[in-house]
PDB file of C-alpha atoms in Angstrom:
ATOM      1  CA  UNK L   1      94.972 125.137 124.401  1.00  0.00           C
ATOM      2  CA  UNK L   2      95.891 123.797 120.800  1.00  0.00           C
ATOM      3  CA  UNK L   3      92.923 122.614 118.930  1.00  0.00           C
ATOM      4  CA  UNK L   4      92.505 119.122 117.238  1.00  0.00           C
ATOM      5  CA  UNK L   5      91.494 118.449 114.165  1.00  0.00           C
ATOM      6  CA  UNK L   6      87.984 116.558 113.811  1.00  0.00           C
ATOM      7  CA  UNK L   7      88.211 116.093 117.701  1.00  0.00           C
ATOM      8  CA  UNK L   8      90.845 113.314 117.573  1.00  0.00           C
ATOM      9  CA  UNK L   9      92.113 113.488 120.980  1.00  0.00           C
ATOM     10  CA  UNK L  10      95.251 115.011 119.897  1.00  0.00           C
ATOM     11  CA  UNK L  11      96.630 111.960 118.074  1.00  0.00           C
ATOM     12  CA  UNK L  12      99.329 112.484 115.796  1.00  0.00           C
ATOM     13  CA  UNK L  13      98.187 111.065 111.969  1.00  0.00           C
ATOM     14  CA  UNK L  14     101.400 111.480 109.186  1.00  0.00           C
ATOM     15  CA  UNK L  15     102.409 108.983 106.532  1.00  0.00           C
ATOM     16  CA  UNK L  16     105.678 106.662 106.420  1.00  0.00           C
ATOM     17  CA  UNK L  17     107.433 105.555 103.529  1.00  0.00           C
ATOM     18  CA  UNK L  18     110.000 102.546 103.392  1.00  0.00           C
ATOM     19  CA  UNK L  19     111.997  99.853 101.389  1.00  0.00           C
ATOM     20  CA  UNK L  20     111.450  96.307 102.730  1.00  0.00           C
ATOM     21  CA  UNK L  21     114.641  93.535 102.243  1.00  0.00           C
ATOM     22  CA  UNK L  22     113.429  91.582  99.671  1.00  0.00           C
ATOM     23  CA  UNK L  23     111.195  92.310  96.468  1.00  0.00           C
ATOM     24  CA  UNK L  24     107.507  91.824  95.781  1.00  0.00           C
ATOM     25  CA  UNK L  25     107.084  88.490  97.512  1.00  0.00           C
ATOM     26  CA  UNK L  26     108.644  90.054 100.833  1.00  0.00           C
ATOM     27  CA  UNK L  27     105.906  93.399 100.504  1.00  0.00           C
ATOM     28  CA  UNK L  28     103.040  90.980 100.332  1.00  0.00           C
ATOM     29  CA  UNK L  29     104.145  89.288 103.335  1.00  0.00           C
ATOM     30  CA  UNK L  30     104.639  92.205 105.559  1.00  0.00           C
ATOM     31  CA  UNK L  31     101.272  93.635 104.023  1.00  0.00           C
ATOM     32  CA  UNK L  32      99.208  89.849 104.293  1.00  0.00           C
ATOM     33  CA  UNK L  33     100.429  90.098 107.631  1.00  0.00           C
ATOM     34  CA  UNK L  34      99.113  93.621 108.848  1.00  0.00           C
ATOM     35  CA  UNK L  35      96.151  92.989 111.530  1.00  0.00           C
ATOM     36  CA  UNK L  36      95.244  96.882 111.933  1.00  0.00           C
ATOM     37  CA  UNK L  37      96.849  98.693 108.802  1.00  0.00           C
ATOM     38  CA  UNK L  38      94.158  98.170 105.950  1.00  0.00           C
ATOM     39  CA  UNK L  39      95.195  97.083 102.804  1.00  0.00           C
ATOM     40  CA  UNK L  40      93.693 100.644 100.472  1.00  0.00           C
ATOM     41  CA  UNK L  41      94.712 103.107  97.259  1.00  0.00           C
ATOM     42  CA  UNK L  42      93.918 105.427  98.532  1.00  0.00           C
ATOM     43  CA  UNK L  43      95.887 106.937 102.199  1.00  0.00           C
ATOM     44  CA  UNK L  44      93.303 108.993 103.851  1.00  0.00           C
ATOM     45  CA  UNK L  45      91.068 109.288 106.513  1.00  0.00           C
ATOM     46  CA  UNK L  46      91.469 108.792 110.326  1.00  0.00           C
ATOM     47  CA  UNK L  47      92.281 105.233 109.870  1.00  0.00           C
ATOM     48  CA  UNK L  48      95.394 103.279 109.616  1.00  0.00           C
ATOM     49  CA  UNK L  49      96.038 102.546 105.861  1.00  0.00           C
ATOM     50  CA  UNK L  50      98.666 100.496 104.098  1.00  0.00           C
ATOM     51  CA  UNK L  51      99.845 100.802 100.417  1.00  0.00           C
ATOM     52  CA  UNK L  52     101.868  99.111  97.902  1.00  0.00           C
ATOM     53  CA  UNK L  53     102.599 101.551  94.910  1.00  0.00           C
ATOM     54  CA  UNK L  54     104.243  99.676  92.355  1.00  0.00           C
ATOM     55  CA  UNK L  55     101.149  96.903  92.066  1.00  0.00           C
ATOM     56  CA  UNK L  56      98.529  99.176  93.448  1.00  0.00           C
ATOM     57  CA  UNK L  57      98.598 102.886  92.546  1.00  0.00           C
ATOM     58  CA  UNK L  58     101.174 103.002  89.832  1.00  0.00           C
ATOM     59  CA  UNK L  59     100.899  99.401  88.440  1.00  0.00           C
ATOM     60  CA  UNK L  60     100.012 100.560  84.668  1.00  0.00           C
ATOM     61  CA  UNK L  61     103.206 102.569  84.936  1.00  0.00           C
ATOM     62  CA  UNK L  62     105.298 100.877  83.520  1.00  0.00           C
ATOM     63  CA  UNK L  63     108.437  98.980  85.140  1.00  0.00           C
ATOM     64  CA  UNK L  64     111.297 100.957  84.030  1.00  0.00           C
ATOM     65  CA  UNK L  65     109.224 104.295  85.094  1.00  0.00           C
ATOM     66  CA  UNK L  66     108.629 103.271  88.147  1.00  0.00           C
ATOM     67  CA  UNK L  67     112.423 102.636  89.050  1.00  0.00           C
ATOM     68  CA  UNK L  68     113.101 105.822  87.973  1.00  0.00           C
ATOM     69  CA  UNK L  69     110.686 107.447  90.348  1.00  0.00           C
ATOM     70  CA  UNK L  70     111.734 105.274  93.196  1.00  0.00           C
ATOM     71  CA  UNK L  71     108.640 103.054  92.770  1.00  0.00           C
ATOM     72  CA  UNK L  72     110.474  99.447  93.780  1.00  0.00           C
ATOM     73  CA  UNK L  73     108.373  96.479  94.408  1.00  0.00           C
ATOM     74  CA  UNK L  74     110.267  96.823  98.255  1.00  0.00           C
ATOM     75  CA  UNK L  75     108.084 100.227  98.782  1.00  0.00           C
ATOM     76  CA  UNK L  76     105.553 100.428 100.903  1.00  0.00           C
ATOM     77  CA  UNK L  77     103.476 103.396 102.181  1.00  0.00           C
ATOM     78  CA  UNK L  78     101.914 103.745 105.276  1.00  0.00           C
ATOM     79  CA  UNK L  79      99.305 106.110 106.764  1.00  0.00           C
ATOM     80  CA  UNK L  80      98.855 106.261 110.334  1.00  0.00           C
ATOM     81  CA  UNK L  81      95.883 106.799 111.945  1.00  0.00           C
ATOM     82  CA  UNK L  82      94.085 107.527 115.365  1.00  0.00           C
ATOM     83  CA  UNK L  83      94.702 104.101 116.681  1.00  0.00           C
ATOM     84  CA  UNK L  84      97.004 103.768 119.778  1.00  0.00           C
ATOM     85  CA  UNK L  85     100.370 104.339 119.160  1.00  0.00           C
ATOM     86  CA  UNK L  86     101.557 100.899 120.905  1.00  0.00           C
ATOM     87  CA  UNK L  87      99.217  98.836 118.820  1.00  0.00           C
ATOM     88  CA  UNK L  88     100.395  99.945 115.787  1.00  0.00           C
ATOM     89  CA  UNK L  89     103.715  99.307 116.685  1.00  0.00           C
ATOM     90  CA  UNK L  90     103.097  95.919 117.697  1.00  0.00           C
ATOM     91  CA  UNK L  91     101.317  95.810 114.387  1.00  0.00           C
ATOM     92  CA  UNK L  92     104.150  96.750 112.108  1.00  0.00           C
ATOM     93  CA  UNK L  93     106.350  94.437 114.368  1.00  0.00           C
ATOM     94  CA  UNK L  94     104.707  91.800 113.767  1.00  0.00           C
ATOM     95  CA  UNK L  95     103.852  92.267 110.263  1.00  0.00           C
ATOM     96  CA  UNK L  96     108.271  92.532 109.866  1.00  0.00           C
ATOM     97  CA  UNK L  97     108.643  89.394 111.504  1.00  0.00           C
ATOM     98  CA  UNK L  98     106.051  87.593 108.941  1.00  0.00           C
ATOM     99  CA  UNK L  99     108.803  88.569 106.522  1.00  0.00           C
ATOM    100  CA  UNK L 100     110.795  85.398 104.880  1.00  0.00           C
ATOM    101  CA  UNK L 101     114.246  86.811 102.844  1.00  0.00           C
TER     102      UNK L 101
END
């Protein structure tokens, strides 16, 4: 029998990175438009967490850095949680379809 970190039911937790179409208007949509992925810095903890580098984390670096470390206003990072796999889904789903190009 495997054992489970802090007795979370055996839900997988793991982060995603991605490039949205679009620029920095298109990542605030899909992020305004998140219903269980909260808007944080910083990506721990059992929840679902959402994160926009180049205006949150690395936003006194300093443009032309930041393209050189990948750092695009298009990134976003996500950490998943111990929510229900469907939900989030639907969640990221939904949030993509906010999205105007």
């Amino acid at each position: 029998q495997l054992a489970c970190p802090l007795d979370l039911g055996c839900h997988s937790v793991g982060m995603i990175t991605f490039f949205l179409k679009g620029g920095i208007e298109q990542s605030r949509q899909f992020l305004e438009n998140l219903q269980i992925f909260a808007l944080a810095e910083s990506l721990g903890g059992v929840e679902s967490l959402a994160e926009h580098p180049a205006i949150m984390t690395h936003a006194s670096v300093p443009a032309e850095r930041r393209k050189e470390l990948g750092i695009s206003d298009s990134l976003v990072r996500l950490s998943v949680g111990i929510e229900e796999q469907e939900d989030l889904l639907a969640d990221i789903k939904g949030a993509l379809d906010a999205v105007q190009l």
